[in-house]
Amino acid sequence: MSRTYTLVGIARAKANRREALVTKLDSLRTRGLTEPGCLNYHVGQDAEDAHVFVVYMVWDSRGALESHLNREYVRDFHATQQELVEGDFRFRWLNAA
C-alpha cells in the first residue's frame, strides 16, 4: 500500500462572514483538485452548527501537499483568514490506522 498524506482543518466562520467563507473554501477546493498529487479535497459543514467547517485533503506525496500549501492563492487565504474565521484553522495530520 502506498503512503498518502492527509491533512484535516477545522474552523468556525465569523457570524457575519459565513457565506464569504463558503465561497472561499469552495474556490480553494476547486483549485486544489486540479493540482498534481491531489487525491481528495473535501469541504464539509458540521451537521449541528452551520458555522463550523472541516477541510479534508489527501495527497499522494508530502511534496505535493507542500507544493499546494505554498501556492500563492493558498498563502493569500491563510494571510487573510482572520477576516472570515474565529481564531485560526486548526490543522491535524492523519496517519493511516
Coordinates of N, CA and C in Angstrom, one line a residue:
M1 N 0.8 -1.2 0.0 CA 0.0 0.0 0.0 C 0.9 1.2 0.0
S2 N 0.6 2.2 -0.9 CA 1.4 3.4 -0.9 C 0.9 4.4 0.2
R3 N 1.8 5.2 0.6 CA 1.6 6.1 1.7 C 0.9 7.4 1.1
T4 N -0.1 7.9 1.8 CA -0.7 9.1 1.4 C -0.6 10.1 2.5
Y5 N -0.8 11.4 2.3 CA -0.6 12.4 3.3 C -2.0 13.1 3.4
T6 N -2.5 13.1 4.6 CA -3.9 13.6 4.9 C -3.8 14.7 5.9
L7 N -4.4 15.8 5.5 CA -4.5 17.0 6.4 C -5.9 17.4 6.6
V8 N -6.3 17.6 7.9 CA -7.7 18.0 8.2 C -7.6 19.3 8.9
G9 N -8.4 20.3 8.5 CA -8.5 21.6 9.1 C -10.0 21.8 9.5
I10 N -10.1 22.5 10.7 CA -11.4 22.8 11.3 C -11.4 24.3 11.6
A11 N -12.5 25.0 11.2 CA -12.6 26.4 11.5 C -14.1 26.8 11.7
R12 N -14.2 27.9 12.4 CA -15.6 28.4 12.7 C -15.7 29.7 12.0
A13 N -16.7 29.9 11.1 CA -16.9 31.2 10.4 C -17.4 32.2 11.4
K14 N -16.9 33.4 11.2 CA -17.5 34.6 11.9 C -19.0 34.7 11.6
A15 N -19.8 35.2 12.5 CA -21.2 35.2 12.3 C -21.6 35.9 11.0
N16 N -21.0 36.9 10.7 CA -21.5 37.7 9.5 C -20.6 37.4 8.3
R17 N -19.8 36.3 8.3 CA -18.9 36.0 7.2 C -19.0 34.6 6.7
R18 N -20.1 33.9 7.1 CA -20.3 32.5 6.8 C -20.3 32.3 5.3
E19 N -21.1 33.0 4.6 CA -21.2 32.9 3.1 C -19.9 33.2 2.4
A20 N -19.2 34.2 2.9 CA -17.9 34.5 2.2 C -16.9 33.4 2.4
L21 N -17.0 32.7 3.6 CA -16.1 31.6 3.9 C -16.5 30.4 3.0
V22 N -17.7 30.2 2.8 CA -18.2 29.1 2.0 C -17.7 29.3 0.6
T23 N -17.8 30.5 0.1 CA -17.3 30.8 -1.3 C -15.8 30.6 -1.4
K24 N -15.1 31.1 -0.4 CA -13.6 30.9 -0.5 C -13.2 29.5 -0.4
L25 N -13.8 28.7 0.5 CA -13.4 27.3 0.7 C -13.8 26.5 -0.6
D26 N -14.9 26.8 -1.2 CA -15.2 26.2 -2.5 C -14.2 26.5 -3.6
S27 N -13.7 27.7 -3.6 CA -12.7 28.1 -4.6 C -11.4 27.3 -4.3
L28 N -11.0 27.3 -3.0 CA -9.8 26.5 -2.7 C -9.9 25.1 -3.0
R29 N -11.1 24.5 -2.8 CA -11.3 23.0 -3.1 C -11.2 22.8 -4.6
T30 N -11.9 23.7 -5.4 CA -11.9 23.5 -6.8 C -10.5 23.6 -7.4
R31 N -9.7 24.6 -7.0 CA -8.4 24.7 -7.5 C -7.5 23.6 -7.0
G32 N -7.6 23.2 -5.7 CA -6.8 22.2 -5.2 C -7.0 20.8 -5.9
L33 N -8.2 20.5 -6.3 CA -8.5 19.3 -7.0 C -7.8 19.2 -8.4
T34 N -7.4 20.3 -8.9 CA -6.7 20.3 -10.2 C -5.2 20.2 -10.1
E35 N -4.7 20.2 -8.9 CA -3.2 20.2 -8.7 C -2.7 18.7 -8.7
P36 N -1.5 18.6 -9.2 CA -0.8 17.3 -9.3 C -0.7 16.7 -7.9
G37 N -1.1 15.4 -7.7 CA -1.0 14.8 -6.4 C -2.2 14.8 -5.5
C38 N -3.2 15.6 -5.9 CA -4.4 15.7 -5.0 C -5.3 14.6 -5.3
L39 N -5.5 13.7 -4.3 CA -6.4 12.6 -4.4 C -7.8 12.8 -3.9
N40 N -7.9 13.7 -3.0 CA -9.2 14.1 -2.4 C -9.1 15.4 -1.7
Y41 N -10.2 16.2 -1.9 CA -10.2 17.6 -1.3 C -11.7 17.8 -1.0
H42 N -12.1 17.7 0.2 CA -13.5 17.8 0.6 C -13.7 18.9 1.6
V43 N -14.7 19.6 1.4 CA -15.1 20.7 2.4 C -16.5 20.3 2.9
G44 N -16.6 20.1 4.3 CA -17.8 19.7 4.9 C -18.3 20.7 5.9
Q45 N -19.6 20.8 6.1 CA -20.2 21.7 7.1 C -20.7 20.8 8.3
D46 N -20.4 21.2 9.5 CA -20.9 20.5 10.7 C -22.5 20.4 10.6
A47 N -22.9 19.2 10.9 CA -24.4 18.9 10.8 C -25.2 19.7 11.9
E48 N -24.6 20.1 12.9 CA -25.3 20.7 14.0 C -25.0 22.2 14.1
D49 N -23.9 22.7 13.5 CA -23.5 24.1 13.6 C -23.1 24.6 12.2
A50 N -23.9 25.3 11.6 CA -23.7 25.8 10.2 C -22.5 26.7 10.0
H51 N -21.9 27.1 11.1 CA -20.7 28.0 11.1 C -19.4 27.2 11.2
V52 N -19.4 25.9 11.4 CA -18.2 25.1 11.6 C -18.0 24.3 10.3
F53 N -16.7 24.4 9.8 CA -16.4 23.7 8.6 C -15.1 22.9 8.8
V54 N -15.1 21.7 8.0 CA -14.0 20.8 8.1 C -13.4 20.7 6.6
V55 N -12.1 20.8 6.5 CA -11.5 20.6 5.2 C -10.6 19.4 5.3
Y56 N -10.8 18.4 4.4 CA -10.2 17.1 4.4 C -9.4 17.0 3.1
M57 N -8.1 16.9 3.2 CA -7.3 16.8 1.9 C -6.4 15.5 2.0
V58 N -6.3 14.8 0.9 CA -5.5 13.7 0.8 C -4.6 13.9 -0.5
W59 N -3.3 13.7 -0.2 CA -2.3 13.9 -1.3 C -1.4 12.7 -1.5
D60 N -0.9 12.5 -2.7 CA -0.1 11.3 -2.9 C 1.3 11.4 -2.4
S61 N 1.8 12.5 -2.0 CA 3.1 12.7 -1.5 C 3.2 13.9 -0.6
R62 N 4.1 13.9 0.2 CA 4.3 15.1 1.1 C 4.7 16.3 0.2
G63 N 5.5 16.1 -0.8 CA 5.9 17.1 -1.7 C 4.7 17.8 -2.4
A64 N 3.7 17.0 -2.8 CA 2.5 17.5 -3.5 C 1.8 18.4 -2.5
L65 N 1.6 17.9 -1.3 CA 0.9 18.7 -0.3 C 1.7 20.0 0.0
E66 N 3.0 19.9 0.2 CA 3.8 21.1 0.5 C 3.7 22.1 -0.7
S67 N 3.7 21.6 -1.9 CA 3.5 22.5 -3.1 C 2.2 23.2 -3.0
H68 N 1.1 22.5 -2.7 CA -0.2 23.1 -2.5 C -0.2 24.2 -1.5
L69 N 0.4 23.9 -0.3 CA 0.4 24.8 0.8 C 1.2 26.1 0.5
N70 N 2.1 26.0 -0.5 CA 3.0 27.1 -0.8 C 2.5 27.9 -2.1
R71 N 1.4 27.5 -2.6 CA 0.8 28.2 -3.8 C 0.3 29.6 -3.3
E72 N 0.4 30.5 -4.2 CA 0.1 31.9 -3.8 C -1.4 32.0 -3.3
Y73 N -2.3 31.4 -4.0 CA -3.7 31.5 -3.6 C -4.0 30.9 -2.2
V74 N -3.2 29.9 -1.8 CA -3.4 29.3 -0.5 C -2.8 30.2 0.5
R75 N -1.6 30.7 0.3 CA -0.9 31.6 1.2 C -1.8 32.9 1.4
D76 N -2.3 33.4 0.3 CA -3.2 34.5 0.4 C -4.4 34.3 1.3
F77 N -5.0 33.1 1.2 CA -6.1 32.7 2.1 C -5.7 32.7 3.5
H78 N -4.6 32.1 3.8 CA -4.2 32.0 5.2 C -3.8 33.3 5.8
A79 N -3.3 34.2 4.9 CA -2.9 35.6 5.4 C -4.1 36.4 5.7
T80 N -5.3 36.1 5.1 CA -6.5 36.9 5.3 C -7.6 36.2 6.0
Q81 N -7.3 34.9 6.5 CA -8.4 34.1 7.1 C -9.0 34.8 8.3
Q82 N -8.3 35.6 9.0 CA -8.8 36.3 10.2 C -10.1 37.1 9.9
E83 N -10.2 37.5 8.6 CA -11.4 38.3 8.2 C -12.7 37.4 8.2
L84 N -12.4 36.1 8.0 CA -13.5 35.1 7.8 C -13.8 34.2 9.0
V85 N -12.7 33.8 9.7 CA -12.9 32.8 10.7 C -12.6 33.3 12.1
E86 N -13.2 32.7 13.1 CA -12.9 33.0 14.5 C -11.6 32.3 14.8
G87 N -10.6 33.0 15.3 CA -9.3 32.4 15.5 C -8.6 32.0 14.2
D88 N -8.1 30.8 14.3 CA -7.4 30.2 13.1 C -7.9 28.9 12.8
F89 N -7.7 28.4 11.6 CA -7.9 27.0 11.3 C -7.1 26.1 12.2
R90 N -7.6 25.1 12.7 CA -6.9 24.1 13.5 C -6.6 22.9 12.6
F91 N -5.3 22.7 12.3 CA -5.0 21.6 11.4 C -4.4 20.4 12.1
R92 N -4.7 19.2 11.6 CA -4.2 18.0 12.1 C -3.8 17.1 11.0
W93 N -2.6 16.4 11.1 CA -2.1 15.4 10.2 C -2.8 14.1 10.6
L94 N -3.2 13.3 9.7 CA -3.7 12.0 10.0 C -2.8 10.9 9.4
N95 N -2.5 9.9 10.2 CA -1.8 8.7 9.7 C -2.8 7.6 9.5
A96 N -2.5 6.7 8.6 CA -3.3 5.5 8.4 C -3.3 4.7 9.7
A97 N -4.5 4.2 10.1 CA -4.6 3.4 11.3 C -4.3 1.9 11.0

